[in-house]
Short mmCIF file of C-alpha atoms and ligand atoms in Angstrom, two decimals:
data_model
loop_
_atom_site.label_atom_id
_atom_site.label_comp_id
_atom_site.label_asym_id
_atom_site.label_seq_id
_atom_site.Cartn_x
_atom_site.Cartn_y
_atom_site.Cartn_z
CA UNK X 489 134.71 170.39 32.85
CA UNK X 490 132.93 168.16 35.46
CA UNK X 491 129.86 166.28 33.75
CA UNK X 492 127.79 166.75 36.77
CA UNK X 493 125.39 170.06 36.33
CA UNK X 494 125.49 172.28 39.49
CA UNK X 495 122.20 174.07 40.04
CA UNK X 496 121.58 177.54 41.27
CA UNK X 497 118.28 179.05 42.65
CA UNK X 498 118.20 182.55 42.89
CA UNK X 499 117.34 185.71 42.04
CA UNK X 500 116.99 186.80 37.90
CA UNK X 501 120.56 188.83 38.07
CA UNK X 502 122.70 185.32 37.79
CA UNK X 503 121.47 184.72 34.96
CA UNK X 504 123.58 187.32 33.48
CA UNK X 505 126.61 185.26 34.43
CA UNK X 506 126.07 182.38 31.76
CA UNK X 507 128.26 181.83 29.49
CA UNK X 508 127.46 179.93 25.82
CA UNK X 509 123.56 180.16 27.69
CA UNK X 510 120.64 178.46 26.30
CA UNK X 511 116.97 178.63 27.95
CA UNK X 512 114.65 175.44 28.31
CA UNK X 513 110.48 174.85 29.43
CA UNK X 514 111.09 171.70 31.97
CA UNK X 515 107.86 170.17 32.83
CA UNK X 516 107.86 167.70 35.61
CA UNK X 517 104.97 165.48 37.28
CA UNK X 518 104.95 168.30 40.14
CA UNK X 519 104.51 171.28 38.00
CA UNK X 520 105.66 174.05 35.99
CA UNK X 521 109.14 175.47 37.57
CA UNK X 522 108.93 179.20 38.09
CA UNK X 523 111.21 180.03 35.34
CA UNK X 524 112.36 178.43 32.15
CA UNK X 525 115.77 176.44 33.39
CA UNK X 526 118.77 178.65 31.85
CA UNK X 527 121.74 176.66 31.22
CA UNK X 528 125.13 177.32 30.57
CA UNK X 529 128.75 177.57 31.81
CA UNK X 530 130.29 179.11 34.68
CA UNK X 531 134.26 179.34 35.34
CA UNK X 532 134.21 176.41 33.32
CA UNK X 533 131.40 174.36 34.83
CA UNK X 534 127.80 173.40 33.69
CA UNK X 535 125.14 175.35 35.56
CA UNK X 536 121.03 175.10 35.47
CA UNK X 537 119.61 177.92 36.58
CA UNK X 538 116.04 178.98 37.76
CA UNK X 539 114.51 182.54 38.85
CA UNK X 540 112.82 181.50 42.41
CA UNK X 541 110.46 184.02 42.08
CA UNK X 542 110.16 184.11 38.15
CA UNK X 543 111.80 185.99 35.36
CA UNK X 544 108.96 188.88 35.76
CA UNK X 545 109.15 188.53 39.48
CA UNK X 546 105.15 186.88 39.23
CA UNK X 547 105.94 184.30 42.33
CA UNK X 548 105.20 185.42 45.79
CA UNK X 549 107.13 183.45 48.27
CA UNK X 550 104.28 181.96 49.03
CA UNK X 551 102.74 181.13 45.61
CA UNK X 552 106.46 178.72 44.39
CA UNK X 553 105.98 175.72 43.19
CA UNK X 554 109.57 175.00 45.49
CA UNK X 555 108.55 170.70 44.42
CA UNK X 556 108.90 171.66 40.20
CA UNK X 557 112.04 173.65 41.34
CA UNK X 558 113.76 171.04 42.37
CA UNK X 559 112.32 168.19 40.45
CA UNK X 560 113.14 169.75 37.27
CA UNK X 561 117.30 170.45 38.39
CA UNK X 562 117.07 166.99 39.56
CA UNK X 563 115.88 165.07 36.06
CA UNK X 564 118.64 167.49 34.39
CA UNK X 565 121.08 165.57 36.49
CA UNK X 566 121.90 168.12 39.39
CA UNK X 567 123.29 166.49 42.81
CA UNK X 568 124.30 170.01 43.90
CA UNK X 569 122.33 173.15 43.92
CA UNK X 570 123.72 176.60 45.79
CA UNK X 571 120.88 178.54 46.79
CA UNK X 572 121.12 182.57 47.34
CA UNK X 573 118.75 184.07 49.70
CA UNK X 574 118.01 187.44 50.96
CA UNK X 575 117.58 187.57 54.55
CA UNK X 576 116.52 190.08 56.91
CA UNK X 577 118.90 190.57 60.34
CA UNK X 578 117.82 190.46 63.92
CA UNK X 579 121.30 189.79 65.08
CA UNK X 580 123.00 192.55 65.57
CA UNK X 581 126.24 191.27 64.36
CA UNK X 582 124.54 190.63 60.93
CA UNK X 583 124.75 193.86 59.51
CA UNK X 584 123.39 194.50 55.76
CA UNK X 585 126.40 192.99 52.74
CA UNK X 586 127.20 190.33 55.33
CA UNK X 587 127.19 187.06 53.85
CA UNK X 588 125.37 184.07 56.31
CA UNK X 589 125.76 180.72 55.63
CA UNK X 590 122.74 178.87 57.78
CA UNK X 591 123.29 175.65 59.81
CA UNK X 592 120.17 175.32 61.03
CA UNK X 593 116.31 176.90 59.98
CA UNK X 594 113.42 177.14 61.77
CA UNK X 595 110.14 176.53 59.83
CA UNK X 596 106.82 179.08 60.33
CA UNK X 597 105.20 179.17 56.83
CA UNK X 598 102.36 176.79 56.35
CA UNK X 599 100.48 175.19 53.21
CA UNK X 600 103.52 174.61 51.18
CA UNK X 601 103.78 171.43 49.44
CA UNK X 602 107.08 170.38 51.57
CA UNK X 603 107.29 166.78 50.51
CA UNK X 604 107.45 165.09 47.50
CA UNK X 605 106.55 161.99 49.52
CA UNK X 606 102.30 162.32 49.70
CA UNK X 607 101.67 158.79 49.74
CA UNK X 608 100.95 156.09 49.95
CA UNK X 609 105.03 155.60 49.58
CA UNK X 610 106.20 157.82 52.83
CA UNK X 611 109.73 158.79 54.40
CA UNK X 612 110.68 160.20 57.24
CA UNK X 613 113.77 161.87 56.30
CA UNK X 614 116.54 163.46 58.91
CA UNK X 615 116.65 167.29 58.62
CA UNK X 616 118.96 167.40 62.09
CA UNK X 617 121.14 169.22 59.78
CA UNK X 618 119.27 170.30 56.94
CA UNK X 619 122.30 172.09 54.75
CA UNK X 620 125.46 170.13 52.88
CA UNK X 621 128.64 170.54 55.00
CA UNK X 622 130.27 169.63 52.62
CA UNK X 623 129.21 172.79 50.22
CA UNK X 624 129.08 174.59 53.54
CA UNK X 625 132.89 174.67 53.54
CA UNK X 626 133.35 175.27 49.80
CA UNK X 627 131.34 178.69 50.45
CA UNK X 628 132.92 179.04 53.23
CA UNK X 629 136.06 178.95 51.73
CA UNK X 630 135.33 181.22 48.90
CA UNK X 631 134.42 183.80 51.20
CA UNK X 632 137.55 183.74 52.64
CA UNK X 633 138.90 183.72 49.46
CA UNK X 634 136.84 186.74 47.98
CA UNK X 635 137.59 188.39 51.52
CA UNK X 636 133.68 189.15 52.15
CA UNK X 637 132.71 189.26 55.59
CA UNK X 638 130.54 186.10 56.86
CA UNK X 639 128.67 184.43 59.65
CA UNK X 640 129.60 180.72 59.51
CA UNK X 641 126.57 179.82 61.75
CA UNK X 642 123.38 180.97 62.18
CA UNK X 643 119.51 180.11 62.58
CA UNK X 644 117.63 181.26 59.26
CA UNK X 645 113.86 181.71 60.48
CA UNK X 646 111.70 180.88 57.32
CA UNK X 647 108.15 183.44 57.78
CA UNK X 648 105.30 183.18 55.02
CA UNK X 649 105.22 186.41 53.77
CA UNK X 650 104.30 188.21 51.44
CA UNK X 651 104.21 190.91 54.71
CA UNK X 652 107.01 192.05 56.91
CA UNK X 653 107.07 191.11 60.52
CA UNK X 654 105.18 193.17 63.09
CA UNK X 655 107.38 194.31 66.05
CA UNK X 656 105.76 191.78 68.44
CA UNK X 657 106.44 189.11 66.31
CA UNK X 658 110.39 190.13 65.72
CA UNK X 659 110.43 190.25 69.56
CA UNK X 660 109.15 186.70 69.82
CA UNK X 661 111.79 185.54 67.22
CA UNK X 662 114.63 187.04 68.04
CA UNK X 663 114.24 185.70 71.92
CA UNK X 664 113.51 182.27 70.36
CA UNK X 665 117.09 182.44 69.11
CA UNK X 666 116.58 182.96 65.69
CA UNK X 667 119.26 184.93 63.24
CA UNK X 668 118.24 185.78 60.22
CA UNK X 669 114.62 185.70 58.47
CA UNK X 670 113.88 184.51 54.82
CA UNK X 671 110.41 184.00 53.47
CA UNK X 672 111.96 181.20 51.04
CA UNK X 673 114.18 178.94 52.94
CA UNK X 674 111.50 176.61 53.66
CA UNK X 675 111.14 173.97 51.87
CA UNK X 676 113.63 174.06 49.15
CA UNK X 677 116.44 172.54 51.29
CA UNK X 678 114.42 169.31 52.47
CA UNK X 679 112.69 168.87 49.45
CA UNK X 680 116.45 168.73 47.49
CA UNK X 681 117.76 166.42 50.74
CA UNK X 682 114.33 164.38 49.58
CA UNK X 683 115.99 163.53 46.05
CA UNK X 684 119.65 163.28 47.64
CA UNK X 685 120.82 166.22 46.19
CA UNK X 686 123.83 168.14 48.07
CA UNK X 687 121.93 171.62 49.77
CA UNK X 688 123.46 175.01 50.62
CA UNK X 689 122.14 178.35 51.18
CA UNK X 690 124.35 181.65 50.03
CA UNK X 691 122.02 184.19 52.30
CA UNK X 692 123.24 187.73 52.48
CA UNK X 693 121.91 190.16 54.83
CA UNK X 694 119.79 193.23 53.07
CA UNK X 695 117.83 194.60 55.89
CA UNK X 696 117.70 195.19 59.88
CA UNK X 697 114.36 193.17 60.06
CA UNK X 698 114.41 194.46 63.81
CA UNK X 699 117.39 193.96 65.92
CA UNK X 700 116.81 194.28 69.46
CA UNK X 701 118.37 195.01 72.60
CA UNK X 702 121.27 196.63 71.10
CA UNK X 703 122.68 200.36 71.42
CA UNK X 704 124.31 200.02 68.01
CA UNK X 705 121.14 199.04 66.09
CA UNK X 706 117.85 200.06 67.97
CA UNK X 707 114.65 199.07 65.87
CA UNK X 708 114.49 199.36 62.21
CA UNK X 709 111.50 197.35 60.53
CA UNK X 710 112.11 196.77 57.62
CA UNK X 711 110.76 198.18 54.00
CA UNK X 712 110.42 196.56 50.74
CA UNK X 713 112.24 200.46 49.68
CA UNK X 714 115.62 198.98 51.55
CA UNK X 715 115.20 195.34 51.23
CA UNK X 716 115.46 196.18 46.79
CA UNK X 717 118.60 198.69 47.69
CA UNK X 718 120.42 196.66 49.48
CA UNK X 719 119.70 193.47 47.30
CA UNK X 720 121.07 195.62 44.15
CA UNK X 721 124.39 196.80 46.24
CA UNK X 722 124.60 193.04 46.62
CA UNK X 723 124.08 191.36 43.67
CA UNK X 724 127.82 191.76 42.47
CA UNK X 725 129.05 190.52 46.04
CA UNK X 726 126.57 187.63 45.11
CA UNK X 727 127.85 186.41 41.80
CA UNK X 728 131.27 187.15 42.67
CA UNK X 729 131.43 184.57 45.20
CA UNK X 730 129.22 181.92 42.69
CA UNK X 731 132.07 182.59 40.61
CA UNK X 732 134.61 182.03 43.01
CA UNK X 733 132.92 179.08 44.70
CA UNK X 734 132.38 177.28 41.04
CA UNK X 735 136.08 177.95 40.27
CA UNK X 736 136.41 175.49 43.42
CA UNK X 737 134.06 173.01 42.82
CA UNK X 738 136.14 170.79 40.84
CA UNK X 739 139.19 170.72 43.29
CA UNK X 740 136.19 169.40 45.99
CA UNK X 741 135.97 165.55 46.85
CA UNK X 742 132.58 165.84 48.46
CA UNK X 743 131.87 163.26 51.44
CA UNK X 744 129.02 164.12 52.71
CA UNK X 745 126.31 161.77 53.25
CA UNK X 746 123.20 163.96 51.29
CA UNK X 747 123.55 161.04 48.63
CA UNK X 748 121.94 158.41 50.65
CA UNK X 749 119.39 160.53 52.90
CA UNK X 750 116.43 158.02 51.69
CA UNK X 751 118.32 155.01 53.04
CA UNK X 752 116.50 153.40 55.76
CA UNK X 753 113.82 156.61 55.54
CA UNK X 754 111.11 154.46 53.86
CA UNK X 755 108.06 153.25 55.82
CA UNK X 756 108.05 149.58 54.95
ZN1 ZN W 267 126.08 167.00 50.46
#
């Protein structure tokens, strides 16, 4: 077994996959996380776990403490944390059960506590690429390996919720270029870059938010009614590959540079 703890953030489900599991209250200087951490083992490995939204579901996407989330993996000892996400589609080659693995996101929520920097110590961190590449490739590679159809690319717009997007505004983002939409992308992935901790979302596609300009898809806003039936048709997809991709892990000499994001990031 590798000593270093691998985080997941997710939905409730995974927590089904823990072996030998054991739940623990983690308090942090931040905050309350929005679950109790669940630890155990996975293919071997040491996994924390926390419900993004809550065991009970209680946490809007709005309403996460996403700074105790992180802070509380991080004083457990977790330099790597695979994040799932549900994502809506307005590409029409992202078709619900596909699995995306963002490169890029595109931030539109506001009044989240997206630092844990407030001053007076302040960074200016480099989110040019905000994901690990280096976990990129080991989901990438379990894909293969589980032989799910993917999307090795794409641009994960992160909304506000709690609503849906009106039509207008899914015009507006899908001609700004924009793939996929999550309301909880943001700020999860800089704040874990923040404490040098290695970053990847595992987003899988559960609704046509509103793909446009295509023959094969023509507009389909999207309902909470689909969004929960596609996310259950998923879930097994979704721990399947954890499984698969934590079966990997230890075979995986990361270099990426996620380690040392502070360096040089510090206003002296
Ligand atoms: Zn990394």
């Amino acid at each position: 077994m590798i000593d270093q703890p691998i985080g997941i953030i997710g939905g409730s489900g995974i927590y089904s996959l823990l072996e030998n599991s054991e739940s623990n209250m983690v308090t942090t200087s931040f905050g309350n996380p929005s679950s109790v951490v669940q630890s155990g083992i996975i293919s071997g490995k040491r996994v924390h776990f926390i419900a993004r939204h809550g065991l009970n579901h209680e946490f809007p996407p709005h309403k996460i403490n996403y700074r105790a989330n992180i802070q509380a993996l991080y004083e457990l000892g977790v330099r790597k944390i695979i994040a799932t996400h549900a994502v809506g589609s307005l590409n029409s080659l992202m078709v619900p059960g596909d699995f995306v693995l963002s490169n890029q996101f595109v931030n539109r929520t506001w009044g989240r506590h997206d630092t844990f920097f407030d001053g007076p110590e302040t960074v200016h961190i480099s989110t040019s690429d905000p994901f690990c590449c280096e976990l990129r490739s080991l989901m990438k590679e379990s894909l293969i390996s589980g032989g799910y159809r993917h999307h090795n690319e794409a641009v994960m717009l992160v909304i506000q919720g709690p609503r849906f997007n009106t039509r207008a505004e899914n015009r507006i983002y899908y001609n700004e270029g924009n793939d996929v939409i999550s309301m909880t992308g943001y700020p999860e992935a800089v704040l874990a870059r923040e404490r040098g901790i290695c970053y990847m979302s595992l987003g899988i596609v559960t609704d046509l938010a509103c793909v446009m300009n295509s023959s094969d898809h023509p507009e389909m806003p999207s309902s909470h009614e689909d969004v929960v039936n596609n996310s259950n048709a998923s879930f097994l997809k979704i721990t399947d590959v954890l499984k698969i991709s934590l079966d990997k892990f230890e075979t995986k000499n990361l270099k990426c540079t996620c380690i040392d994001s502070l360096k040089g990031a510090y206003v002296e």
